[in-house]
mmCIF file with all atom_site columns, C-alpha atoms in Angstrom:
data_model
loop_
_atom_site.group_PDB
_atom_site.id
_atom_site.type_symbol
_atom_site.label_atom_id
_atom_site.label_alt_id
_atom_site.label_comp_id
_atom_site.label_asym_id
_atom_site.label_entity_id
_atom_site.label_seq_id
_atom_site.pdbx_PDB_ins_code
_atom_site.Cartn_x
_atom_site.Cartn_y
_atom_site.Cartn_z
_atom_site.occupancy
_atom_site.B_iso_or_equiv
_atom_site.pdbx_formal_charge
_atom_site.auth_seq_id
_atom_site.auth_comp_id
_atom_site.auth_asym_id
_atom_site.auth_atom_id
_atom_site.pdbx_PDB_model_num
ATOM 1   C CA . GLY C 1 1   ? 70.959 91.245 30.812 1.00 58.00 ? 198 GLY C CA 1
ATOM 2   C CA . ALA C 1 2   ? 71.583 87.771 29.536 1.00 64.00 ? 199 ALA C CA 1
ATOM 3   C CA . VAL C 1 3   ? 69.052 85.226 30.650 1.00 87.00 ? 200 VAL C CA 1
ATOM 4   C CA . VAL C 1 4   ? 69.230 81.473 30.821 1.00 91.00 ? 201 VAL C CA 1
ATOM 5   C CA . SER C 1 5   ? 65.954 79.634 31.158 1.00 93.00 ? 202 SER C CA 1
ATOM 6   C CA . GLN C 1 6   ? 65.835 76.177 32.664 1.00 95.00 ? 203 GLN C CA 1
ATOM 7   C CA . HIS C 1 7   ? 62.769 73.968 32.516 1.00 95.00 ? 204 HIS C CA 1
ATOM 8   C CA . PRO C 1 8   ? 61.180 72.342 34.403 1.00 95.00 ? 205 PRO C CA 1
ATOM 9   C CA . SER C 1 9   ? 61.970 73.937 37.736 1.00 93.00 ? 206 SER C CA 1
ATOM 10  C CA . TRP C 1 10  ? 60.701 70.964 39.719 1.00 94.00 ? 207 TRP C CA 1
ATOM 11  C CA . VAL C 1 11  ? 59.878 67.419 38.722 1.00 96.00 ? 208 VAL C CA 1
ATOM 12  C CA . ILE C 1 12  ? 58.758 64.413 40.733 1.00 96.00 ? 209 ILE C CA 1
ATOM 13  C CA . CYS C 1 13  ? 58.611 61.051 39.052 1.00 94.00 ? 210 CYS C CA 1
ATOM 14  C CA . LYS C 1 14  ? 58.722 57.331 39.674 1.00 95.00 ? 211 LYS C CA 1
ATOM 15  C CA . SER C 1 15  ? 61.858 55.268 39.713 1.00 96.00 ? 212 SER C CA 1
ATOM 16  C CA . GLY C 1 16  ? 62.737 53.983 36.244 1.00 96.00 ? 213 GLY C CA 1
ATOM 17  C CA . THR C 1 17  ? 61.390 57.027 34.442 1.00 95.00 ? 214 THR C CA 1
ATOM 18  C CA . SER C 1 18  ? 63.522 59.136 32.124 1.00 96.00 ? 215 SER C CA 1
ATOM 19  C CA . VAL C 1 19  ? 63.481 62.876 32.715 1.00 97.00 ? 216 VAL C CA 1
ATOM 20  C CA . LYS C 1 20  ? 64.534 65.616 30.312 1.00 97.00 ? 217 LYS C CA 1
ATOM 21  C CA . ILE C 1 21  ? 65.731 69.026 31.498 1.00 97.00 ? 218 ILE C CA 1
ATOM 22  C CA . GLU C 1 22  ? 66.060 71.916 29.082 1.00 97.00 ? 219 GLU C CA 1
ATOM 23  C CA . CYS C 1 23  ? 68.473 74.813 29.254 1.00 95.00 ? 220 CYS C CA 1
ATOM 24  C CA . ARG C 1 24  ? 67.927 77.745 26.904 1.00 95.00 ? 221 ARG C CA 1
ATOM 25  C CA . SER C 1 25  ? 69.863 80.929 26.389 1.00 92.00 ? 222 SER C CA 1
ATOM 26  C CA . LEU C 1 26  ? 67.186 83.487 25.647 1.00 91.00 ? 223 LEU C CA 1
ATOM 27  C CA . ASP C 1 27  ? 69.065 86.461 24.286 1.00 86.00 ? 224 ASP C CA 1
ATOM 28  C CA . PHE C 1 28  ? 72.501 85.248 23.288 1.00 86.00 ? 225 PHE C CA 1
ATOM 29  C CA . GLN C 1 29  ? 74.152 82.377 21.498 1.00 88.00 ? 226 GLN C CA 1
ATOM 30  C CA . ALA C 1 30  ? 75.763 79.963 23.894 1.00 86.00 ? 227 ALA C CA 1
ATOM 31  C CA . THR C 1 31  ? 78.739 78.256 22.354 1.00 83.00 ? 228 THR C CA 1
ATOM 32  C CA . THR C 1 32  ? 79.288 76.312 25.545 1.00 88.00 ? 229 THR C CA 1
ATOM 33  C CA . MET C 1 33  ? 76.875 75.088 28.170 1.00 92.00 ? 230 MET C CA 1
ATOM 34  C CA . PHE C 1 34  ? 77.684 73.426 31.442 1.00 93.00 ? 231 PHE C CA 1
ATOM 35  C CA . TRP C 1 35  ? 75.666 71.091 33.617 1.00 96.00 ? 232 TRP C CA 1
ATOM 36  C CA . TYR C 1 36  ? 76.192 71.056 37.357 1.00 95.00 ? 233 TYR C CA 1
ATOM 37  C CA . ARG C 1 37  ? 74.711 68.983 40.129 1.00 96.00 ? 234 ARG C CA 1
ATOM 38  C CA . GLN C 1 38  ? 74.184 70.199 43.665 1.00 92.00 ? 235 GLN C CA 1
ATOM 39  C CA . PHE C 1 39  ? 73.414 67.978 46.626 1.00 86.00 ? 236 PHE C CA 1
ATOM 40  C CA . PRO C 1 40  ? 71.627 69.498 49.626 1.00 81.00 ? 237 PRO C CA 1
ATOM 41  C CA . LYS C 1 41  ? 73.761 72.027 51.454 1.00 78.00 ? 238 LYS C CA 1
ATOM 42  C CA . GLN C 1 42  ? 76.728 71.282 49.235 1.00 84.00 ? 239 GLN C CA 1
ATOM 43  C CA . SER C 1 43  ? 78.507 73.016 46.419 1.00 88.00 ? 240 SER C CA 1
ATOM 44  C CA . LEU C 1 44  ? 77.995 72.705 42.697 1.00 91.00 ? 241 LEU C CA 1
ATOM 45  C CA . MET C 1 45  ? 79.856 69.901 41.008 1.00 94.00 ? 242 MET C CA 1
ATOM 46  C CA . LEU C 1 46  ? 80.455 69.974 37.278 1.00 94.00 ? 243 LEU C CA 1
ATOM 47  C CA . MET C 1 47  ? 78.899 67.033 35.471 1.00 96.00 ? 244 MET C CA 1
ATOM 48  C CA . ALA C 1 48  ? 79.680 67.808 31.855 1.00 95.00 ? 245 ALA C CA 1
ATOM 49  C CA . THR C 1 49  ? 80.615 70.459 29.349 1.00 92.00 ? 246 THR C CA 1
ATOM 50  C CA . SER C 1 50  ? 78.553 70.707 26.207 1.00 89.00 ? 247 SER C CA 1
ATOM 51  C CA . ASN C 1 51  ? 79.586 72.430 22.987 1.00 86.00 ? 248 ASN C CA 1
ATOM 52  C CA . GLU C 1 52  ? 77.113 73.015 20.212 1.00 83.00 ? 249 GLU C CA 1
ATOM 53  C CA . GLY C 1 53  ? 77.278 70.351 17.551 1.00 82.00 ? 250 GLY C CA 1
ATOM 54  C CA . SER C 1 54  ? 79.709 68.062 19.322 1.00 85.00 ? 251 SER C CA 1
ATOM 55  C CA . LYS C 1 55  ? 79.640 65.386 21.982 1.00 88.00 ? 252 LYS C CA 1
ATOM 56  C CA . ALA C 1 56  ? 79.617 66.476 25.578 1.00 92.00 ? 253 ALA C CA 1
ATOM 57  C CA . THR C 1 57  ? 82.688 66.070 27.741 1.00 93.00 ? 254 THR C CA 1
ATOM 58  C CA . TYR C 1 58  ? 81.854 64.326 30.996 1.00 96.00 ? 255 TYR C CA 1
ATOM 59  C CA . GLU C 1 59  ? 83.657 64.665 34.285 1.00 94.00 ? 256 GLU C CA 1
ATOM 60  C CA . GLN C 1 60  ? 85.193 61.642 35.894 1.00 94.00 ? 257 GLN C CA 1
ATOM 61  C CA . GLY C 1 61  ? 82.626 59.541 37.662 1.00 93.00 ? 258 GLY C CA 1
ATOM 62  C CA . VAL C 1 62  ? 79.653 60.833 35.683 1.00 95.00 ? 259 VAL C CA 1
ATOM 63  C CA . GLU C 1 63  ? 77.936 58.113 33.677 1.00 94.00 ? 260 GLU C CA 1
ATOM 64  C CA . LYS C 1 64  ? 77.438 59.396 30.151 1.00 93.00 ? 261 LYS C CA 1
ATOM 65  C CA . ASP C 1 65  ? 74.908 56.684 29.346 1.00 95.00 ? 262 ASP C CA 1
ATOM 66  C CA . LYS C 1 66  ? 72.822 57.732 32.299 1.00 96.00 ? 263 LYS C CA 1
ATOM 67  C CA . PHE C 1 67  ? 73.069 61.478 31.867 1.00 97.00 ? 264 PHE C CA 1
ATOM 68  C CA . LEU C 1 68  ? 72.535 62.127 28.177 1.00 96.00 ? 265 LEU C CA 1
ATOM 69  C CA . ILE C 1 69  ? 73.412 65.609 27.011 1.00 94.00 ? 266 ILE C CA 1
ATOM 70  C CA . ASN C 1 70  ? 72.401 67.089 23.694 1.00 91.00 ? 267 ASN C CA 1
ATOM 71  C CA . HIS C 1 71  ? 73.448 70.532 22.497 1.00 88.00 ? 268 HIS C CA 1
ATOM 72  C CA . ALA C 1 72  ? 71.700 70.701 19.150 1.00 82.00 ? 269 ALA C CA 1
ATOM 73  C CA . SER C 1 73  ? 71.657 74.474 18.733 1.00 89.00 ? 270 SER C CA 1
ATOM 74  C CA . LEU C 1 74  ? 73.383 77.572 20.019 1.00 89.00 ? 271 LEU C CA 1
ATOM 75  C CA . THR C 1 75  ? 70.477 78.294 22.325 1.00 92.00 ? 272 THR C CA 1
ATOM 76  C CA . LEU C 1 76  ? 69.453 74.895 23.651 1.00 93.00 ? 273 LEU C CA 1
ATOM 77  C CA . SER C 1 77  ? 71.061 72.094 25.596 1.00 94.00 ? 274 SER C CA 1
ATOM 78  C CA . THR C 1 78  ? 69.181 69.209 27.185 1.00 95.00 ? 275 THR C CA 1
ATOM 79  C CA . LEU C 1 79  ? 70.082 66.821 29.979 1.00 97.00 ? 276 LEU C CA 1
ATOM 80  C CA . THR C 1 80  ? 68.180 63.546 30.069 1.00 97.00 ? 277 THR C CA 1
ATOM 81  C CA . VAL C 1 81  ? 68.410 61.439 33.198 1.00 97.00 ? 278 VAL C CA 1
ATOM 82  C CA . THR C 1 82  ? 67.674 57.938 31.937 1.00 96.00 ? 279 THR C CA 1
ATOM 83  C CA . SER C 1 83  ? 66.046 55.297 34.109 1.00 96.00 ? 280 SER C CA 1
ATOM 84  C CA . ALA C 1 84  ? 66.208 57.597 37.090 1.00 95.00 ? 281 ALA C CA 1
ATOM 85  C CA . HIS C 1 85  ? 66.572 56.167 40.585 1.00 95.00 ? 282 HIS C CA 1
ATOM 86  C CA . PRO C 1 86  ? 66.198 57.791 44.008 1.00 95.00 ? 283 PRO C CA 1
ATOM 87  C CA . GLU C 1 87  ? 69.950 58.419 44.225 1.00 94.00 ? 284 GLU C CA 1
ATOM 88  C CA . ASP C 1 88  ? 69.637 60.661 41.160 1.00 95.00 ? 285 ASP C CA 1
ATOM 89  C CA . SER C 1 89  ? 67.463 63.041 43.167 1.00 95.00 ? 286 SER C CA 1
ATOM 90  C CA . SER C 1 90  ? 69.292 66.335 43.258 1.00 94.00 ? 287 SER C CA 1
ATOM 91  C CA . PHE C 1 91  ? 69.319 69.943 42.134 1.00 94.00 ? 288 PHE C CA 1
ATOM 92  C CA . TYR C 1 92  ? 70.590 70.274 38.564 1.00 96.00 ? 289 TYR C CA 1
ATOM 93  C CA . ILE C 1 93  ? 71.771 73.648 37.279 1.00 95.00 ? 290 ILE C CA 1
ATOM 94  C CA . CYS C 1 94  ? 72.894 74.624 33.818 1.00 95.00 ? 291 CYS C CA 1
ATOM 95  C CA . SER C 1 95  ? 74.969 77.585 32.750 1.00 93.00 ? 292 SER C CA 1
ATOM 96  C CA . ALA C 1 96  ? 75.741 79.103 29.400 1.00 90.00 ? 293 ALA C CA 1
ATOM 97  C CA . SER C 1 97  ? 78.701 81.025 28.097 1.00 82.00 ? 294 SER C CA 1
ATOM 98  C CA . SER C 1 98  ? 79.033 83.114 24.963 1.00 76.00 ? 295 SER C CA 1
ATOM 99  C CA . ASP C 1 99  ? 82.532 84.569 24.938 1.00 68.00 ? 296 ASP C CA 1
ATOM 100 C CA . SER C 1 100 ? 85.599 84.972 27.072 1.00 58.00 ? 297 SER C CA 1
ATOM 101 C CA . ASN C 1 101 ? 84.746 88.429 28.355 1.00 63.00 ? 298 ASN C CA 1
ATOM 102 C CA . GLN C 1 102 ? 81.430 87.471 29.846 1.00 69.00 ? 299 GLN C CA 1
ATOM 103 C CA . PRO C 1 103 ? 80.711 85.390 32.910 1.00 74.00 ? 300 PRO C CA 1
ATOM 104 C CA . GLN C 1 104 ? 78.606 82.282 32.710 1.00 82.00 ? 301 GLN C CA 1
ATOM 105 C CA . HIS C 1 105 ? 74.910 82.820 33.174 1.00 86.00 ? 302 HIS C CA 1
ATOM 106 C CA . PHE C 1 106 ? 73.072 80.298 35.282 1.00 90.00 ? 303 PHE C CA 1
ATOM 107 C CA . GLY C 1 107 ? 69.597 78.911 34.989 1.00 91.00 ? 304 GLY C CA 1
ATOM 108 C CA . ASP C 1 108 ? 67.363 78.772 38.045 1.00 91.00 ? 305 ASP C CA 1
ATOM 109 C CA . GLY C 1 109 ? 67.918 75.050 38.433 1.00 93.00 ? 306 GLY C CA 1
ATOM 110 C CA . THR C 1 110 ? 65.744 71.948 38.348 1.00 95.00 ? 307 THR C CA 1
ATOM 111 C CA . ARG C 1 111 ? 64.886 70.064 41.495 1.00 94.00 ? 308 ARG C CA 1
ATOM 112 C CA . LEU C 1 112 ? 64.536 66.397 40.602 1.00 96.00 ? 309 LEU C CA 1
ATOM 113 C CA . SER C 1 113 ? 62.882 64.039 43.053 1.00 95.00 ? 310 SER C CA 1
ATOM 114 C CA . ILE C 1 114 ? 62.691 60.351 42.230 1.00 95.00 ? 311 ILE C CA 1
ATOM 115 C CA . LEU C 1 115 ? 60.258 58.301 44.285 1.00 93.00 ? 312 LEU C CA 1
ATOM 116 C CA . ALA D 2 1   ? 95.273 71.001 41.823 1.00 81.00 ? 297 ALA D CA 1
ATOM 117 C CA . GLN D 2 2   ? 92.646 73.596 41.063 1.00 88.00 ? 298 GLN D CA 1
ATOM 118 C CA . SER D 2 3   ? 90.411 74.389 43.978 1.00 93.00 ? 299 SER D CA 1
ATOM 119 C CA . VAL D 2 4   ? 88.485 77.021 45.864 1.00 96.00 ? 300 VAL D CA 1
ATOM 120 C CA . THR D 2 5   ? 88.410 77.155 49.640 1.00 96.00 ? 301 THR D CA 1
ATOM 121 C CA . GLN D 2 6   ? 85.804 78.984 51.655 1.00 97.00 ? 302 GLN D CA 1
ATOM 122 C CA . PRO D 2 7   ? 86.999 78.478 55.230 1.00 96.00 ? 303 PRO D CA 1
ATOM 123 C CA . ASP D 2 8   ? 83.793 79.593 56.901 1.00 95.00 ? 304 ASP D CA 1
ATOM 124 C CA . ILE D 2 9   ? 80.873 77.203 56.595 1.00 95.00 ? 305 ILE D CA 1
ATOM 125 C CA . HIS D 2 10  ? 78.431 79.396 58.489 1.00 96.00 ? 306 HIS D CA 1
ATOM 126 C CA . ILE D 2 11  ? 78.615 83.023 59.575 1.00 97.00 ? 307 ILE D CA 1
ATOM 127 C CA . THR D 2 12  ? 76.103 85.015 61.603 1.00 97.00 ? 308 THR D CA 1
ATOM 128 C CA . VAL D 2 13  ? 76.192 88.793 61.434 1.00 97.00 ? 309 VAL D CA 1
ATOM 129 C CA . SER D 2 14  ? 73.997 91.372 63.101 1.00 97.00 ? 310 SER D CA 1
ATOM 130 C CA . GLU D 2 15  ? 71.925 93.507 60.801 1.00 97.00 ? 311 GLU D CA 1
ATOM 131 C CA . GLY D 2 16  ? 73.822 96.698 60.022 1.00 97.00 ? 312 GLY D CA 1
ATOM 132 C CA . ALA D 2 17  ? 77.197 95.179 60.842 1.00 98.00 ? 313 ALA D CA 1
ATOM 133 C CA . SER D 2 18  ? 79.949 94.716 58.306 1.00 97.00 ? 314 SER D CA 1
ATOM 134 C CA . LEU D 2 19  ? 80.620 91.421 56.560 1.00 97.00 ? 315 LEU D CA 1
ATOM 135 C CA . GLU D 2 20  ? 83.629 89.695 55.099 1.00 98.00 ? 316 GLU D CA 1
ATOM 136 C CA . LEU D 2 21  ? 83.455 86.270 53.488 1.00 98.00 ? 317 LEU D CA 1
ATOM 137 C CA . ARG D 2 22  ? 86.761 84.619 52.775 1.00 98.00 ? 318 ARG D CA 1
ATOM 138 C CA . CYS D 2 23  ? 87.803 82.857 49.598 1.00 98.00 ? 319 CYS D CA 1
ATOM 139 C CA . ASN D 2 24  ? 91.146 81.367 48.625 1.00 97.00 ? 320 ASN D CA 1
ATOM 140 C CA . TYR D 2 25  ? 91.842 79.709 45.302 1.00 96.00 ? 321 TYR D CA 1
ATOM 141 C CA . SER D 2 26  ? 94.395 77.571 43.554 1.00 94.00 ? 322 SER D CA 1
ATOM 142 C CA . TYR D 2 27  ? 94.379 77.829 39.779 1.00 91.00 ? 323 TYR D CA 1
ATOM 143 C CA . GLY D 2 28  ? 97.026 77.066 37.217 1.00 83.00 ? 324 GLY D CA 1
ATOM 144 C CA . ALA D 2 29  ? 96.190 79.785 34.722 1.00 80.00 ? 325 ALA D CA 1
ATOM 145 C CA . THR D 2 30  ? 95.069 83.392 34.927 1.00 82.00 ? 326 THR D CA 1
ATOM 146 C CA . PRO D 2 31  ? 92.057 83.201 37.197 1.00 89.00 ? 327 PRO D CA 1
ATOM 147 C CA . TYR D 2 32  ? 88.666 84.677 36.531 1.00 91.00 ? 328 TYR D CA 1
ATOM 148 C CA . LEU D 2 33  ? 87.003 85.019 39.920 1.00 94.00 ? 329 LEU D CA 1
ATOM 149 C CA . PHE D 2 34  ? 83.352 85.204 40.824 1.00 94.00 ? 330 PHE D CA 1
ATOM 150 C CA . TRP D 2 35  ? 81.024 85.489 43.772 1.00 96.00 ? 331 TRP D CA 1
ATOM 151 C CA . TYR D 2 36  ? 77.511 84.102 43.476 1.00 94.00 ? 332 TYR D CA 1
ATOM 152 C CA . VAL D 2 37  ? 74.598 84.157 45.899 1.00 95.00 ? 333 VAL D CA 1
ATOM 153 C CA . GLN D 2 38  ? 71.952 81.461 46.148 1.00 92.00 ? 334 GLN D CA 1
ATOM 154 C CA . SER D 2 39  ? 68.678 81.628 48.041 1.00 90.00 ? 335 SER D CA 1
ATOM 155 C CA . PRO D 2 40  ? 67.096 78.338 49.150 1.00 84.00 ? 336 PRO D CA 1
ATOM 156 C CA . GLY D 2 41  ? 65.806 76.331 46.203 1.00 79.00 ? 337 GLY D CA 1
ATOM 157 C CA . GLN D 2 42  ? 66.925 78.957 43.738 1.00 83.00 ? 338 GLN D CA 1
ATOM 158 C CA . GLY D 2 43  ? 69.597 79.272 41.090 1.00 85.00 ? 339 GLY D CA 1
ATOM 159 C CA . LEU D 2 44  ? 72.717 81.361 41.290 1.00 89.00 ? 340 LEU D CA 1
ATOM 160 C CA . GLN D 2 45  ? 72.879 85.120 41.022 1.00 90.00 ? 341 GLN D CA 1
ATOM 161 C CA . LEU D 2 46  ? 76.162 86.759 40.081 1.00 90.00 ? 342 LEU D CA 1
ATOM 162 C CA . LEU D 2 47  ? 77.250 89.344 42.639 1.00 95.00 ? 343 LEU D CA 1
ATOM 163 C CA . LEU D 2 48  ? 80.490 90.393 41.023 1.00 94.00 ? 344 LEU D CA 1
ATOM 164 C CA . LYS D 2 49  ? 83.413 89.202 38.946 1.00 91.00 ? 345 LYS D CA 1
ATOM 165 C CA . TYR D 2 50  ? 87.088 89.906 38.490 1.00 92.00 ? 346 TYR D CA 1
ATOM 166 C CA . PHE D 2 51  ? 88.755 89.393 35.130 1.00 88.00 ? 347 PHE D CA 1
ATOM 167 C CA . SER D 2 52  ? 91.554 91.956 35.132 1.00 87.00 ? 348 SER D CA 1
ATOM 168 C CA . GLY D 2 53  ? 92.350 95.559 35.988 1.00 89.00 ? 349 GLY D CA 1
ATOM 169 C CA . ASP D 2 54  ? 91.396 97.204 39.252 1.00 91.00 ? 350 ASP D CA 1
ATOM 170 C CA . THR D 2 55  ? 91.709 94.621 41.999 1.00 93.00 ? 351 THR D CA 1
ATOM 171 C CA . LEU D 2 56  ? 88.817 96.085 43.967 1.00 96.00 ? 352 LEU D CA 1
ATOM 172 C CA . VAL D 2 57  ? 85.595 95.264 42.183 1.00 96.00 ? 353 VAL D CA 1
ATOM 173 C CA . GLN D 2 58  ? 82.139 96.541 42.931 1.00 97.00 ? 354 GLN D CA 1
ATOM 174 C CA . GLY D 2 59  ? 79.100 94.366 42.554 1.00 96.00 ? 355 GLY D CA 1
ATOM 175 C CA . ILE D 2 60  ? 75.380 94.466 43.025 1.00 95.00 ? 356 ILE D CA 1
ATOM 176 C CA . LYS D 2 61  ? 73.554 94.940 46.314 1.00 95.00 ? 357 LYS D CA 1
ATOM 177 C CA . GLY D 2 62  ? 76.441 96.926 47.808 1.00 97.00 ? 358 GLY D CA 1
ATOM 178 C CA . PHE D 2 63  ? 78.960 94.086 47.717 1.00 98.00 ? 359 PHE D CA 1
ATOM 179 C CA . GLU D 2 64  ? 82.597 94.455 46.808 1.00 98.00 ? 360 GLU D CA 1
ATOM 180 C CA . ALA D 2 65  ? 85.544 92.087 46.593 1.00 98.00 ? 361 ALA D CA 1
ATOM 181 C CA . GLU D 2 66  ? 89.282 92.517 46.501 1.00 97.00 ? 362 GLU D CA 1
ATOM 182 C CA . PHE D 2 67  ? 91.606 90.334 44.459 1.00 96.00 ? 363 PHE D CA 1
ATOM 183 C CA . LYS D 2 68  ? 94.955 89.784 46.152 1.00 95.00 ? 364 LYS D CA 1
ATOM 184 C CA . ARG D 2 69  ? 97.200 87.775 43.897 1.00 93.00 ? 365 ARG D CA 1
ATOM 185 C CA . SER D 2 70  ? 99.956 87.379 46.489 1.00 93.00 ? 366 SER D CA 1
ATOM 186 C CA . GLN D 2 71  ? 97.489 85.769 48.886 1.00 95.00 ? 367 GLN D CA 1
ATOM 187 C CA . SER D 2 72  ? 95.453 83.940 46.236 1.00 95.00 ? 368 SER D CA 1
ATOM 188 C CA . SER D 2 73  ? 92.386 85.456 47.806 1.00 97.00 ? 369 SER D CA 1
ATOM 189 C CA . PHE D 2 74  ? 89.194 87.080 46.663 1.00 98.00 ? 370 PHE D CA 1
ATOM 190 C CA . ASN D 2 75  ? 87.294 88.072 49.786 1.00 98.00 ? 371 ASN D CA 1
ATOM 191 C CA . LEU D 2 76  ? 83.776 89.453 49.609 1.00 98.00 ? 372 LEU D CA 1
ATOM 192 C CA . ARG D 2 77  ? 82.780 92.428 51.746 1.00 98.00 ? 373 ARG D CA 1
ATOM 193 C CA . LYS D 2 78  ? 79.761 94.525 52.550 1.00 98.00 ? 374 LYS D CA 1
ATOM 194 C CA . PRO D 2 79  ? 79.860 97.486 54.932 1.00 97.00 ? 375 PRO D CA 1
ATOM 195 C CA . SER D 2 80  ? 76.332 97.084 56.288 1.00 97.00 ? 376 SER D CA 1
ATOM 196 C CA . VAL D 2 81  ? 74.400 93.838 56.077 1.00 97.00 ? 377 VAL D CA 1
ATOM 197 C CA . HIS D 2 82  ? 70.643 93.732 55.560 1.00 96.00 ? 378 HIS D CA 1
ATOM 198 C CA . TRP D 2 83  ? 68.349 90.890 56.649 1.00 96.00 ? 379 TRP D CA 1
ATOM 199 C CA . SER D 2 84  ? 67.676 90.133 52.977 1.00 95.00 ? 380 SER D CA 1
ATOM 200 C CA . ASP D 2 85  ? 71.348 89.246 52.511 1.00 97.00 ? 381 ASP D CA 1
ATOM 201 C CA . ALA D 2 86  ? 70.850 85.967 54.367 1.00 97.00 ? 382 ALA D CA 1
ATOM 202 C CA . ALA D 2 87  ? 71.662 83.263 51.798 1.00 96.00 ? 383 ALA D CA 1
ATOM 203 C CA . GLU D 2 88  ? 74.367 80.892 50.603 1.00 95.00 ? 384 GLU D CA 1
ATOM 204 C CA . TYR D 2 89  ? 77.418 82.500 49.039 1.00 97.00 ? 385 TYR D CA 1
ATOM 205 C CA . PHE D 2 90  ? 79.715 80.732 46.617 1.00 96.00 ? 386 PHE D CA 1
ATOM 206 C CA . CYS D 2 91  ? 83.121 81.778 45.426 1.00 97.00 ? 387 CYS D CA 1
ATOM 207 C CA . ALA D 2 92  ? 84.193 80.365 42.067 1.00 95.00 ? 388 ALA D CA 1
ATOM 208 C CA . VAL D 2 93  ? 87.216 80.415 39.803 1.00 93.00 ? 389 VAL D CA 1
ATOM 209 C CA . GLY D 2 94  ? 87.515 79.692 36.120 1.00 88.00 ? 390 GLY D CA 1
ATOM 210 C CA . GLY D 2 95  ? 89.352 80.497 32.958 1.00 76.00 ? 391 GLY D CA 1
ATOM 211 C CA . GLN D 2 96  ? 88.078 81.998 29.774 1.00 68.00 ? 392 GLN D CA 1
ATOM 212 C CA . ALA D 2 97  ? 84.785 81.042 28.227 1.00 60.00 ? 393 ALA D CA 1
ATOM 213 C CA . GLY D 2 98  ? 84.661 77.345 27.472 1.00 63.00 ? 394 GLY D CA 1
ATOM 214 C CA . THR D 2 99  ? 86.041 76.361 30.854 1.00 78.00 ? 395 THR D CA 1
ATOM 215 C CA . ALA D 2 100 ? 83.795 75.346 33.695 1.00 86.00 ? 396 ALA D CA 1
ATOM 216 C CA . LEU D 2 101 ? 83.793 77.038 37.056 1.00 91.00 ? 397 LEU D CA 1
ATOM 217 C CA . ILE D 2 102 ? 85.222 75.482 40.166 1.00 92.00 ? 398 ILE D CA 1
ATOM 218 C CA . PHE D 2 103 ? 83.129 76.329 43.178 1.00 94.00 ? 399 PHE D CA 1
ATOM 219 C CA . GLY D 2 104 ? 83.931 76.560 46.833 1.00 95.00 ? 400 GLY D CA 1
ATOM 220 C CA . LYS D 2 105 ? 81.721 74.697 49.271 1.00 93.00 ? 401 LYS D CA 1
ATOM 221 C CA . GLY D 2 106 ? 79.844 77.836 50.124 1.00 95.00 ? 402 GLY D CA 1
ATOM 222 C CA . THR D 2 107 ? 79.284 79.976 53.188 1.00 97.00 ? 403 THR D CA 1
ATOM 223 C CA . THR D 2 108 ? 75.864 80.256 54.744 1.00 96.00 ? 404 THR D CA 1
ATOM 224 C CA . LEU D 2 109 ? 75.163 83.769 55.968 1.00 97.00 ? 405 LEU D CA 1
ATOM 225 C CA . SER D 2 110 ? 72.608 84.314 58.690 1.00 97.00 ? 406 SER D CA 1
ATOM 226 C CA . VAL D 2 111 ? 71.594 87.815 59.719 1.00 97.00 ? 407 VAL D CA 1
ATOM 227 C CA . SER D 2 112 ? 70.400 88.456 63.233 1.00 95.00 ? 408 SER D CA 1
ATOM 228 C CA . SER D 2 113 ? 68.269 91.390 64.268 1.00 89.00 ? 409 SER D CA 1
#
């Protein structure tokens, strides 16, 4: 079945550091990728929608200058958390979609801890 | 407003007993409905989906769900729960590809022996 690979799975870094998370569709072309954020014991909240070759669409309240999204190819989208602070610590999950008759496929998530 | 409601935050079921997790949705267009399961620290695994057709859908691990349009519900069921089913379950609704999913707040399932 379709697989979405997300890397890294866990990252710990100092406050002020920028962190890049990759989301790859391994066996299909993902026209659209989504980035979600999940706080402990809470649901997934959509951060942004990314379409290949165009600017990402951010949800209200999500700082686009802080959470940089690049979708340079049909198999790769990246989320960069710039100048990360402890409040950015969270579980980030990406998903990828190829066409309307298939469900989104989720990556295994990235646990980000900012010290 | 578009939303998904999972009324039960936490459910405990005895191993071997039946399970039903409730999900109600509000969505302005034709809904595509999903149930996902998440183990601690892990990503999401798709259990089943409903796009159209037969309103009773079968999924993996012995799960099934029934779409009831009149009740705006998509409840998840399993006739006999196993200890390995203990996890967080999320109901989600979306449109066609290119639209993000809206998730419920999740239901934590505990299985007692």
